[in-house]
Amino acid sequence: MIKQVEWSENQVTSQQVVFEDEVRSPELEDPENQATLQSIADPQEEVELKAPANTNRSVVESVGAIPNQLYERLGLTMPRWLLWFMTIVIGIILSGLLVSTLALWTPLWSNLDRTDDDLGTGTKDEQKIPLPGELWSKISQYKLSRPMNILIMGIEPVSGTVDGSPESFAGKSDSMLLVRLNPNEKSVRVLSIPRDTMIAIPEKGEKGLTKVSDANAQGGPVLAARVVSRTLNNAPIDRYIRISTSGLRQLVDQLGGVEVFVPQSMEYKDSSSQLSINLVSGWQTLNGEQAEQFARFRETGLGDLPRVQRQQALIAALLQRLNSPTLLPRLPQLTRLMRKYFDTNLKMEEMMALVNFGLNLDRDNFQMTVLPGTFSRFSKDPDSYWLNMTGQQSLLNDYVGVNVPGLKPDMRRVPNLKIAIQNASNQPQLTEKVIAYLKQKGFTNIYKVPDWPDTQRQTQIVVQKGNRRVGADLQQILGLGQIEVAAIGDLESDLTIRIGKDWK
């Protein structure tokens, strides 16, 4: 009995010393204090350590006497250690019931949109990280320090899944973009990858030959990033973003819609995928559902390329809407939306840096193109898209960040490029006038395409293959024209001239 009392006193003394050292944290760094903690069991120093503990001993002893009194009054015959064990178990059960009751009274929506980092449930160091709202207010502090490649995939709806669940991101990729952000050049370049692009699944040989849209369904974002990297000469892919179909709709609705020109009427109905498309031609502000229809519509005979063009037009409209100063206060709300409908391995700080980078981006430094290739008209699937990287060294370097030994850049002069002439001035006579003018300047590969249905004030030079330099050279020859680096011109061209009313 004497040994038990001495153990209890020493136990209380130890807890008290630890507590005092925690309060006086600077003293913990002192080696002398550490030596004091290690010498608790030394009988010679026991007197010095008992002094601060005496204030709490009576409380501890009175609490510890309660099970002993119950044991004696009830005349129990069970061992004392069993009574102590039952006391502790009953205390835990009562505590659990109390916590459960409090949880039922707590609103379920209170922390629904907040992560562990937002709630400060990590370590003491993690709790010092600002909340999302504070991050957005200090957005200018976050900057990209090196080029970054991000693989973005729009995922097809997966039947029977809940929006935002892990299963809802397990479908095929309906669209795929490789986005390169380069702080050294202050540029953003977007490479659209047609969903019918033929790729080889690693470790499966020729039997693994399939379309790139299948990669996410077969192995998630890791496999998708791996096959894209391998296809593009082991291009680095730093992060990924997967967007559910519902995510696109919600994003557009949160932005208040996007203004897009619909070049033709679009009608389509597929009962199996529950996709119904009905859009009229012309300029209009699309809501979320209509934006999805615009991005997913696919006409027969042209593969995935016209749809890629519309997706790039939608991206440009989204970016224009995102750059609105009135949208900045709503960015935290958009972040919460992304957590549900976007699946990504981007960190919060990286998101801040990306937004800050985009807010300070010059319009001319945002460029888009499509992965070069050809259709396999003689295969079982004529819409299959096969890579053709001939003369595409500059594209790989600018849009992916890799150099391929032996791959030569396209060194053709602008007059030797394939140039499509498209009239958007509502003045039919201008088409022949432009063709005659270019022939006088030595252009040899010129052809006309059907008129653009949207009348434009300013002539537009569409750089179809992604090299802005050739657009600038053509602009110098013409003496006019707004350069647009995007795959929205004629599919067969290197450059497309959309004649505007400013052509005299």
Short mmCIF file of C-alpha atoms in Angstrom, two decimals:
data_model
loop_
_atom_site.label_atom_id
_atom_site.label_comp_id
_atom_site.label_asym_id
_atom_site.label_seq_id
_atom_site.Cartn_x
_atom_site.Cartn_y
_atom_site.Cartn_z
CA MET A 1 0.00 0.00 0.00
CA ILE A 2 2.88 2.36 0.74
CA LYS A 3 4.42 1.65 -2.68
CA GLN A 4 1.09 2.41 -4.36
CA VAL A 5 0.80 5.79 -2.65
CA GLU A 6 4.37 6.68 -3.51
CA TRP A 7 3.72 5.76 -7.17
CA SER A 8 0.62 7.94 -7.27
CA GLU A 9 2.46 10.91 -5.81
CA ASN A 10 5.28 10.52 -8.25
CA GLN A 11 2.79 10.21 -11.09
CA VAL A 12 1.04 13.44 -10.10
CA THR A 13 4.36 15.19 -9.68
CA SER A 14 5.48 14.12 -13.15
CA GLN A 15 2.31 15.46 -14.80
CA GLN A 16 2.64 18.74 -12.96
CA VAL A 17 6.25 19.24 -14.04
CA VAL A 18 5.46 18.48 -17.64
CA PHE A 19 2.54 20.91 -17.57
CA GLU A 20 4.65 23.69 -16.08
CA ASP A 21 7.36 23.12 -18.66
CA GLU A 22 4.78 23.29 -21.44
CA VAL A 23 3.55 26.63 -20.16
CA ARG A 24 7.06 27.97 -19.82
CA SER A 25 8.10 26.78 -23.30
CA PRO A 26 11.31 28.87 -23.47
CA GLU A 27 12.69 26.89 -20.54
CA LEU A 28 12.33 23.63 -22.48
CA GLU A 29 15.21 24.69 -24.68
CA ASP A 30 17.48 24.99 -21.62
CA PRO A 31 19.61 21.85 -21.12
CA GLU A 32 19.43 22.30 -17.36
CA ASN A 33 15.63 22.02 -17.41
CA GLN A 34 15.85 18.91 -19.58
CA ALA A 35 18.14 17.39 -16.99
CA THR A 36 15.55 18.20 -14.32
CA LEU A 37 12.86 16.32 -16.27
CA GLN A 38 15.08 13.28 -16.57
CA SER A 39 15.84 13.22 -12.81
CA ILE A 40 12.24 12.89 -11.57
CA ALA A 41 12.90 9.41 -10.24
CA ASP A 42 15.89 10.55 -8.22
CA PRO A 43 14.92 10.36 -4.48
CA GLN A 44 17.33 13.16 -3.59
CA GLU A 45 15.48 15.65 -5.75
CA GLU A 46 11.99 14.39 -4.91
CA VAL A 47 11.51 17.07 -2.24
CA GLU A 48 12.18 19.89 -4.67
CA LEU A 49 9.67 18.53 -7.19
CA LYS A 50 6.87 17.87 -4.70
CA ALA A 51 6.47 21.51 -3.72
CA PRO A 52 4.57 22.71 -6.80
CA ALA A 53 2.48 19.52 -6.83
CA ASN A 54 1.02 19.83 -3.31
CA THR A 55 -1.61 22.32 -4.45
CA ASN A 56 -3.32 19.64 -6.54
CA ARG A 57 -2.69 16.50 -4.51
CA SER A 58 -5.83 16.83 -2.36
CA VAL A 59 -7.98 17.13 -5.46
CA VAL A 60 -6.43 14.10 -7.11
CA GLU A 61 -6.70 12.00 -3.95
CA SER A 62 -10.37 12.92 -3.38
CA VAL A 63 -11.29 11.97 -6.94
CA GLY A 64 -9.34 8.75 -6.72
CA ALA A 65 -11.14 7.85 -3.44
CA ILE A 66 -14.60 7.67 -5.06
CA PRO A 67 -14.23 4.15 -6.54
CA ASN A 68 -12.73 2.92 -3.24
CA GLN A 69 -15.74 4.24 -1.26
CA LEU A 70 -18.17 2.59 -3.70
CA TYR A 71 -16.24 -0.63 -3.40
CA GLU A 72 -16.49 -0.67 0.43
CA ARG A 73 -20.14 0.47 0.78
CA LEU A 74 -21.50 -1.97 -1.82
CA GLY A 75 -19.57 -4.86 -0.30
CA LEU A 76 -18.27 -5.93 -3.70
CA THR A 77 -16.15 -9.00 -3.98
CA MET A 78 -14.67 -8.22 -7.41
CA PRO A 79 -11.00 -7.22 -7.57
CA ARG A 80 -10.24 -3.53 -7.27
CA TRP A 81 -8.49 -3.42 -10.63
CA LEU A 82 -11.72 -4.62 -12.30
CA LEU A 83 -13.74 -1.87 -10.61
CA TRP A 84 -11.23 0.71 -11.85
CA PHE A 85 -11.47 -0.72 -15.36
CA MET A 86 -15.31 -0.57 -15.37
CA THR A 87 -15.23 3.01 -14.05
CA ILE A 88 -13.02 4.09 -16.92
CA VAL A 89 -15.14 2.24 -19.54
CA ILE A 90 -18.40 3.75 -18.26
CA GLY A 91 -16.80 7.20 -18.33
CA ILE A 92 -15.76 6.74 -21.93
CA ILE A 93 -19.27 5.57 -22.92
CA LEU A 94 -20.92 8.57 -21.21
CA SER A 95 -18.46 10.91 -22.91
CA GLY A 96 -19.26 9.34 -26.29
CA LEU A 97 -23.01 9.79 -25.71
CA LEU A 98 -22.45 13.44 -24.84
CA VAL A 99 -20.38 14.06 -27.96
CA SER A 100 -22.96 12.29 -30.14
CA THR A 101 -25.76 14.44 -28.68
CA LEU A 102 -23.82 17.61 -29.42
CA ALA A 103 -23.11 16.41 -32.96
CA LEU A 104 -26.80 15.89 -33.64
CA TRP A 105 -27.51 19.48 -32.60
CA THR A 106 -24.71 20.85 -34.82
CA PRO A 107 -25.90 21.89 -38.34
CA LEU A 108 -24.60 19.46 -40.94
CA TRP A 109 -23.98 22.24 -43.47
CA SER A 110 -21.70 24.26 -41.20
CA ASN A 111 -18.44 22.65 -42.32
CA LEU A 112 -19.57 21.00 -45.53
CA ASP A 113 -17.46 23.16 -47.83
CA ARG A 114 -14.38 23.36 -45.63
CA THR A 115 -11.37 21.07 -45.67
CA ASP A 116 -9.18 20.06 -42.75
CA ASP A 117 -6.75 22.82 -43.65
CA ASP A 118 -9.57 25.39 -43.62
CA LEU A 119 -10.73 24.22 -40.22
CA GLY A 120 -7.24 24.28 -38.74
CA THR A 121 -7.30 20.65 -37.72
CA GLY A 122 -3.70 19.97 -38.70
CA THR A 123 -0.53 20.52 -36.72
CA LYS A 124 0.36 23.77 -35.02
CA ASP A 125 2.40 24.79 -38.05
CA GLU A 126 -0.48 24.01 -40.40
CA GLN A 127 -2.87 26.08 -38.31
CA LYS A 128 -0.85 29.16 -39.15
CA ILE A 129 -1.86 28.81 -42.82
CA PRO A 130 -4.45 31.50 -43.70
CA LEU A 131 -8.02 30.51 -44.50
CA PRO A 132 -9.12 30.60 -48.19
CA GLY A 133 -10.69 34.04 -47.86
CA GLU A 134 -7.47 35.41 -46.43
CA LEU A 135 -5.51 33.75 -49.22
CA TRP A 136 -7.59 35.45 -51.89
CA SER A 137 -7.09 38.85 -50.23
CA LYS A 138 -3.32 38.30 -50.43
CA ILE A 139 -3.33 36.77 -53.90
CA SER A 140 -0.54 39.01 -55.20
CA GLN A 141 1.91 37.28 -52.84
CA TYR A 142 1.67 33.95 -54.71
CA LYS A 143 3.71 33.69 -57.90
CA LEU A 144 4.89 30.94 -60.23
CA SER A 145 8.62 30.37 -59.96
CA ARG A 146 9.05 27.99 -62.92
CA PRO A 147 7.14 26.68 -65.97
CA MET A 148 4.28 24.30 -65.16
CA ASN A 149 2.39 21.81 -67.34
CA ILE A 150 -1.18 20.97 -66.28
CA LEU A 151 -3.31 18.24 -67.88
CA ILE A 152 -6.98 19.23 -67.89
CA MET A 153 -9.67 16.66 -68.67
CA GLY A 154 -13.41 17.08 -69.06
CA ILE A 155 -14.95 13.79 -67.94
CA GLU A 156 -18.01 12.22 -69.54
CA PRO A 157 -21.00 11.61 -67.23
CA VAL A 158 -20.90 8.25 -65.46
CA SER A 159 -24.38 6.83 -65.03
CA GLY A 160 -25.45 5.90 -61.53
CA THR A 161 -22.91 8.12 -59.77
CA VAL A 162 -23.34 11.17 -57.55
CA ASP A 163 -21.92 14.47 -58.78
CA GLY A 164 -18.58 15.15 -57.16
CA SER A 165 -18.06 11.58 -55.93
CA PRO A 166 -14.82 9.78 -56.86
CA GLU A 167 -16.84 7.49 -59.14
CA SER A 168 -18.12 10.46 -61.16
CA PHE A 169 -14.55 11.18 -62.34
CA ALA A 170 -13.91 7.62 -63.55
CA GLY A 171 -15.38 8.00 -67.05
CA LYS A 172 -13.73 8.68 -70.39
CA SER A 173 -12.27 12.10 -71.04
CA ASP A 174 -14.59 13.98 -73.39
CA SER A 175 -11.98 16.71 -73.84
CA MET A 176 -8.29 16.99 -73.02
CA LEU A 177 -6.00 20.01 -72.80
CA LEU A 178 -2.33 20.32 -71.92
CA VAL A 179 -1.78 23.81 -70.53
CA ARG A 180 1.73 25.23 -70.17
CA LEU A 181 2.26 28.29 -67.98
CA ASN A 182 5.66 29.90 -68.42
CA PRO A 183 6.52 32.74 -66.01
CA ASN A 184 9.80 33.38 -67.84
CA GLU A 185 7.92 34.34 -71.02
CA LYS A 186 4.76 35.43 -69.17
CA SER A 187 2.76 33.18 -71.48
CA VAL A 188 0.01 30.54 -71.38
CA ARG A 189 -0.16 28.01 -74.20
CA VAL A 190 -2.98 25.49 -74.57
CA LEU A 191 -2.55 22.31 -76.61
CA SER A 192 -5.88 20.63 -77.40
CA ILE A 193 -5.62 16.85 -77.71
CA PRO A 194 -8.46 15.34 -79.82
CA ARG A 195 -10.20 12.56 -77.92
CA ASP A 196 -9.77 10.16 -80.88
CA THR A 197 -5.97 10.47 -80.85
CA MET A 198 -4.49 6.97 -81.01
CA ILE A 199 -2.09 6.13 -78.17
CA ALA A 200 -0.49 3.01 -76.71
CA ILE A 201 -1.24 1.99 -73.15
CA PRO A 202 2.10 1.32 -71.39
CA GLU A 203 3.06 -2.30 -70.75
CA LYS A 204 0.39 -3.64 -73.11
CA GLY A 205 2.22 -3.39 -76.44
CA GLU A 206 0.19 -3.19 -79.63
CA LYS A 207 -2.82 -4.70 -77.87
CA GLY A 208 -2.88 -1.56 -75.78
CA LEU A 209 -3.45 0.68 -78.81
CA THR A 210 -6.54 2.73 -78.06
CA LYS A 211 -7.89 6.28 -78.03
CA VAL A 212 -6.52 8.77 -75.56
CA SER A 213 -10.03 9.30 -74.17
CA ASP A 214 -9.94 5.76 -72.72
CA ALA A 215 -6.85 6.34 -70.56
CA ASN A 216 -8.65 7.97 -67.63
CA ALA A 217 -11.32 5.25 -67.57
CA GLN A 218 -8.65 2.52 -67.56
CA GLY A 219 -6.24 3.99 -65.04
CA GLY A 220 -7.36 7.39 -63.79
CA PRO A 221 -5.38 10.63 -64.06
CA VAL A 222 -2.04 8.90 -63.42
CA LEU A 223 -2.38 6.70 -66.52
CA ALA A 224 -3.81 9.57 -68.58
CA ALA A 225 -0.86 11.81 -67.69
CA ARG A 226 1.55 8.97 -68.36
CA VAL A 227 0.34 8.22 -71.88
CA VAL A 228 0.16 11.92 -72.81
CA SER A 229 3.68 12.46 -71.52
CA ARG A 230 4.94 9.42 -73.39
CA THR A 231 3.21 10.51 -76.61
CA LEU A 232 4.88 13.93 -76.40
CA ASN A 233 8.44 12.69 -75.92
CA ASN A 234 8.22 12.33 -72.13
CA ALA A 235 6.92 15.83 -71.59
CA PRO A 236 6.72 16.76 -67.90
CA ILE A 237 3.19 16.90 -66.48
CA ASP A 238 3.21 18.58 -63.07
CA ARG A 239 -0.47 18.63 -62.11
CA TYR A 240 -3.87 17.46 -63.36
CA ILE A 241 -7.42 18.78 -63.20
CA ARG A 242 -10.47 16.64 -63.91
CA ILE A 243 -13.76 18.46 -64.43
CA SER A 244 -17.09 16.68 -64.30
CA THR A 245 -19.82 17.66 -66.72
CA SER A 246 -21.76 19.13 -63.82
CA GLY A 247 -18.66 21.14 -62.92
CA LEU A 248 -18.67 22.92 -66.28
CA ARG A 249 -22.36 23.73 -65.94
CA GLN A 250 -21.96 25.02 -62.39
CA LEU A 251 -18.90 27.11 -63.29
CA VAL A 252 -20.63 28.84 -66.19
CA ASP A 253 -23.74 29.51 -64.10
CA GLN A 254 -21.62 30.94 -61.28
CA LEU A 255 -19.98 33.27 -63.81
CA GLY A 256 -23.38 34.48 -64.97
CA GLY A 257 -23.08 32.80 -68.36
CA VAL A 258 -20.57 33.23 -71.19
CA GLU A 259 -20.99 35.14 -74.44
CA VAL A 260 -20.20 32.88 -77.41
CA PHE A 261 -20.82 32.97 -81.15
CA VAL A 262 -22.57 29.78 -82.30
CA PRO A 263 -21.57 29.39 -85.97
CA GLN A 264 -24.42 27.03 -86.91
CA SER A 265 -27.61 25.55 -85.54
CA MET A 266 -26.94 22.47 -83.45
CA GLU A 267 -29.48 19.71 -82.91
CA TYR A 268 -28.77 16.30 -81.48
CA LYS A 269 -30.46 13.81 -79.15
CA ASP A 270 -29.00 10.70 -77.57
CA SER A 271 -31.31 8.83 -75.21
CA SER A 272 -28.56 6.49 -74.00
CA SER A 273 -26.40 9.30 -72.60
CA GLN A 274 -29.36 11.58 -71.88
CA LEU A 275 -27.74 14.28 -74.04
CA SER A 276 -30.07 16.64 -75.87
CA ILE A 277 -28.65 19.58 -77.86
CA ASN A 278 -30.69 22.39 -79.33
CA LEU A 279 -28.82 25.63 -80.07
CA VAL A 280 -29.54 28.33 -82.64
CA SER A 281 -26.80 30.16 -84.53
CA GLY A 282 -25.55 33.63 -83.67
CA TRP A 283 -24.15 35.52 -80.68
CA GLN A 284 -25.74 34.59 -77.37
CA THR A 285 -25.04 34.29 -73.68
CA LEU A 286 -24.98 30.60 -72.87
CA ASN A 287 -25.94 29.26 -69.46
CA GLY A 288 -24.25 26.20 -67.97
CA GLU A 289 -26.39 23.61 -69.72
CA GLN A 290 -26.08 25.36 -73.09
CA ALA A 291 -22.31 25.70 -72.69
CA GLU A 292 -22.10 21.94 -72.17
CA GLN A 293 -24.13 21.38 -75.35
CA PHE A 294 -21.88 23.78 -77.28
CA ALA A 295 -18.73 21.98 -76.11
CA ARG A 296 -19.99 18.42 -76.66
CA PHE A 297 -21.81 18.73 -80.01
CA ARG A 298 -20.19 16.60 -82.69
CA GLU A 299 -21.08 16.52 -86.37
CA THR A 300 -20.37 13.48 -88.53
CA GLY A 301 -17.52 13.20 -91.01
CA LEU A 302 -15.12 15.68 -89.41
CA GLY A 303 -13.94 13.76 -86.39
CA ASP A 304 -13.28 15.65 -83.19
CA LEU A 305 -11.56 18.73 -84.68
CA PRO A 306 -14.62 21.02 -85.12
CA ARG A 307 -15.54 20.27 -81.53
CA VAL A 308 -12.00 21.16 -80.46
CA GLN A 309 -12.47 24.49 -82.21
CA ARG A 310 -15.67 25.20 -80.29
CA GLN A 311 -14.02 24.19 -77.03
CA GLN A 312 -11.22 26.68 -77.67
CA ALA A 313 -13.78 29.39 -78.44
CA LEU A 314 -15.52 28.53 -75.16
CA ILE A 315 -12.20 28.69 -73.28
CA ALA A 316 -11.52 32.16 -74.67
CA ALA A 317 -15.00 33.30 -73.60
CA LEU A 318 -14.54 31.83 -70.11
CA LEU A 319 -11.19 33.56 -69.67
CA GLN A 320 -12.65 36.87 -70.78
CA ARG A 321 -15.39 36.45 -68.19
CA LEU A 322 -12.92 35.39 -65.48
CA ASN A 323 -10.80 38.49 -66.11
CA SER A 324 -13.69 40.74 -65.15
CA PRO A 325 -12.73 42.84 -62.06
CA THR A 326 -16.23 42.35 -60.64
CA LEU A 327 -15.56 38.61 -60.34
CA LEU A 328 -12.63 38.80 -57.90
CA PRO A 329 -14.79 38.94 -54.73
CA ARG A 330 -16.53 35.73 -55.86
CA LEU A 331 -13.33 33.71 -56.27
CA PRO A 332 -13.59 32.05 -52.82
CA GLN A 333 -17.06 30.81 -53.77
CA LEU A 334 -15.66 29.44 -57.03
CA THR A 335 -12.95 27.68 -55.02
CA ARG A 336 -15.58 25.86 -52.96
CA LEU A 337 -17.32 24.91 -56.20
CA MET A 338 -14.07 23.45 -57.53
CA ARG A 339 -13.69 21.23 -54.48
CA LYS A 340 -16.91 19.43 -55.35
CA TYR A 341 -16.92 19.29 -59.14
CA PHE A 342 -13.18 19.49 -59.82
CA ASP A 343 -10.69 16.76 -58.96
CA THR A 344 -7.12 18.05 -58.86
CA ASN A 345 -3.80 17.64 -57.09
CA LEU A 346 -3.17 21.38 -57.17
CA LYS A 347 -2.45 22.87 -53.75
CA MET A 348 -4.29 25.95 -52.54
CA GLU A 349 -1.17 28.10 -52.80
CA GLU A 350 -0.65 26.90 -56.40
CA MET A 351 -4.22 27.86 -57.26
CA MET A 352 -3.54 31.35 -55.93
CA ALA A 353 -0.38 31.60 -58.01
CA LEU A 354 -2.22 30.46 -61.15
CA VAL A 355 -4.98 33.01 -60.68
CA ASN A 356 -2.47 35.78 -60.00
CA PHE A 357 -0.55 34.74 -63.10
CA GLY A 358 -3.71 34.83 -65.21
CA LEU A 359 -4.78 38.25 -63.92
CA ASN A 360 -1.48 39.75 -65.10
CA LEU A 361 -1.36 37.95 -68.46
CA ASP A 362 -1.15 39.90 -71.70
CA ARG A 363 -3.82 38.84 -74.18
CA ASP A 364 -1.25 38.29 -76.93
CA ASN A 365 0.59 35.81 -74.72
CA PHE A 366 -2.41 33.50 -74.42
CA GLN A 367 -2.15 31.07 -77.34
CA MET A 368 -3.92 27.86 -78.35
CA THR A 369 -3.48 25.18 -80.96
CA VAL A 370 -4.37 21.56 -81.62
CA LEU A 371 -2.12 18.51 -81.55
CA PRO A 372 -1.00 18.03 -85.20
CA GLY A 373 -2.09 14.85 -86.89
CA THR A 374 -4.08 13.24 -89.69
CA PHE A 375 -7.23 11.16 -89.93
CA SER A 376 -6.91 7.46 -90.73
CA ARG A 377 -9.50 7.23 -93.48
CA PHE A 378 -8.65 3.61 -94.31
CA SER A 379 -8.87 2.14 -90.82
CA LYS A 380 -11.88 0.59 -89.14
CA ASP A 381 -12.48 3.89 -87.38
CA PRO A 382 -12.03 6.71 -89.93
CA ASP A 383 -12.23 9.30 -87.15
CA SER A 384 -9.05 7.98 -85.51
CA TYR A 385 -6.47 10.75 -85.22
CA TRP A 386 -2.82 9.85 -85.79
CA LEU A 387 0.05 12.10 -84.75
CA ASN A 388 2.08 13.86 -87.42
CA MET A 389 4.91 15.82 -85.79
CA THR A 390 6.76 16.67 -89.02
CA GLY A 391 8.24 20.14 -88.71
CA GLN A 392 6.71 20.66 -85.24
CA GLN A 393 9.83 21.25 -83.15
CA SER A 394 8.80 24.81 -82.26
CA LEU A 395 5.32 23.61 -81.25
CA LEU A 396 6.74 20.98 -78.90
CA ASN A 397 9.17 23.45 -77.41
CA ASP A 398 6.63 26.26 -76.90
CA TYR A 399 3.56 24.23 -75.90
CA VAL A 400 5.12 21.27 -74.08
CA GLY A 401 8.64 22.32 -73.11
CA VAL A 402 10.60 19.49 -74.77
CA ASN A 403 13.15 19.28 -77.56
CA VAL A 404 13.21 16.24 -79.82
CA PRO A 405 16.63 15.46 -81.35
CA GLY A 406 16.44 15.30 -85.12
CA LEU A 407 13.02 16.97 -85.34
CA LYS A 408 13.37 20.09 -87.50
CA PRO A 409 11.24 23.22 -87.15
CA ASP A 410 9.04 24.50 -89.96
CA MET A 411 11.24 27.09 -91.71
CA ARG A 412 8.87 27.98 -94.56
CA ARG A 413 8.40 31.65 -95.30
CA VAL A 414 4.91 33.11 -94.90
CA PRO A 415 4.25 33.40 -98.69
CA ASN A 416 4.75 29.61 -98.96
CA LEU A 417 2.32 28.71 -96.19
CA LYS A 418 -1.19 27.40 -96.79
CA ILE A 419 -3.54 30.36 -96.30
CA ALA A 420 -7.34 30.25 -96.29
CA ILE A 421 -9.34 33.36 -97.18
CA GLN A 422 -12.67 33.72 -95.37
CA ASN A 423 -14.93 36.71 -95.89
CA ALA A 424 -16.47 38.16 -92.73
CA SER A 425 -17.10 41.68 -94.07
CA ASN A 426 -20.50 41.13 -95.72
CA GLN A 427 -18.89 42.54 -98.90
CA PRO A 428 -18.57 39.63 -101.40
CA GLN A 429 -16.21 41.46 -103.75
CA LEU A 430 -13.48 41.64 -101.13
CA THR A 431 -12.63 37.93 -101.34
CA GLU A 432 -11.21 38.12 -104.87
CA LYS A 433 -9.60 41.47 -104.09
CA VAL A 434 -7.63 39.96 -101.18
CA ILE A 435 -6.59 36.90 -103.22
CA ALA A 436 -5.30 39.14 -106.07
CA TYR A 437 -3.40 41.32 -103.61
CA LEU A 438 -1.66 38.35 -101.98
CA LYS A 439 -0.69 36.84 -105.35
CA GLN A 440 0.98 40.12 -106.24
CA LYS A 441 2.99 39.79 -103.01
CA GLY A 442 4.26 36.34 -104.06
CA PHE A 443 1.85 34.10 -102.12
CA THR A 444 1.49 30.75 -103.89
CA ASN A 445 -0.82 28.60 -101.75
CA ILE A 446 -4.04 30.56 -101.31
CA TYR A 447 -7.61 29.27 -101.38
CA LYS A 448 -11.03 30.55 -100.33
CA VAL A 449 -13.47 28.95 -97.92
CA PRO A 450 -17.17 29.65 -97.19
CA ASP A 451 -17.93 33.04 -95.66
CA TRP A 452 -17.91 33.44 -91.89
CA PRO A 453 -21.49 34.03 -90.70
CA ASP A 454 -20.53 36.72 -88.17
CA THR A 455 -19.77 40.13 -89.69
CA GLN A 456 -16.53 41.57 -88.26
CA ARG A 457 -15.29 45.15 -88.20
CA GLN A 458 -11.63 44.19 -87.97
CA THR A 459 -9.72 41.74 -90.14
CA GLN A 460 -8.57 38.72 -88.16
CA ILE A 461 -5.42 36.66 -88.74
CA VAL A 462 -6.02 33.21 -87.25
CA VAL A 463 -2.79 31.31 -86.57
CA GLN A 464 -4.01 27.74 -86.81
CA LYS A 465 -0.73 25.93 -86.02
CA GLY A 466 0.25 27.86 -82.90
CA ASN A 467 3.28 29.89 -84.10
CA ARG A 468 2.53 33.56 -83.49
CA ARG A 469 5.63 34.68 -85.41
CA VAL A 470 4.14 33.76 -88.80
CA GLY A 471 0.99 35.69 -87.90
CA ALA A 472 3.09 38.74 -87.09
CA ASP A 473 4.91 38.41 -90.43
CA LEU A 474 1.60 38.27 -92.31
CA GLN A 475 0.28 41.24 -90.33
CA GLN A 476 3.33 43.27 -91.42
CA ILE A 477 2.71 42.40 -95.07
CA LEU A 478 -1.00 43.24 -94.92
CA GLY A 479 -0.59 46.35 -92.78
CA LEU A 480 -3.62 45.38 -90.70
CA GLY A 481 -5.25 42.47 -88.89
CA GLN A 482 -5.72 41.30 -85.32
CA ILE A 483 -3.68 38.16 -84.57
CA GLU A 484 -5.52 35.28 -82.92
CA VAL A 485 -3.39 32.23 -82.04
CA ALA A 486 -6.00 29.49 -81.82
CA ALA A 487 -7.19 26.46 -83.79
CA ILE A 488 -10.42 28.20 -84.85
CA GLY A 489 -9.62 28.82 -88.51
CA ASP A 490 -9.94 26.50 -91.48
CA LEU A 491 -8.73 23.05 -90.46
CA GLU A 492 -6.51 22.55 -93.51
CA SER A 493 -4.74 25.91 -93.26
CA ASP A 494 -1.62 27.24 -91.61
CA LEU A 495 -3.20 30.70 -91.46
CA THR A 496 -6.76 31.90 -92.00
CA ILE A 497 -7.53 35.50 -92.98
CA ARG A 498 -11.03 36.57 -91.95
CA ILE A 499 -11.67 39.71 -93.91
CA GLY A 500 -13.25 42.48 -91.90
CA LYS A 501 -14.84 45.79 -92.84
CA ASP A 502 -11.52 47.55 -92.27
CA TRP A 503 -10.10 46.09 -95.52
CA LYS A 504 -10.02 48.87 -98.13
#
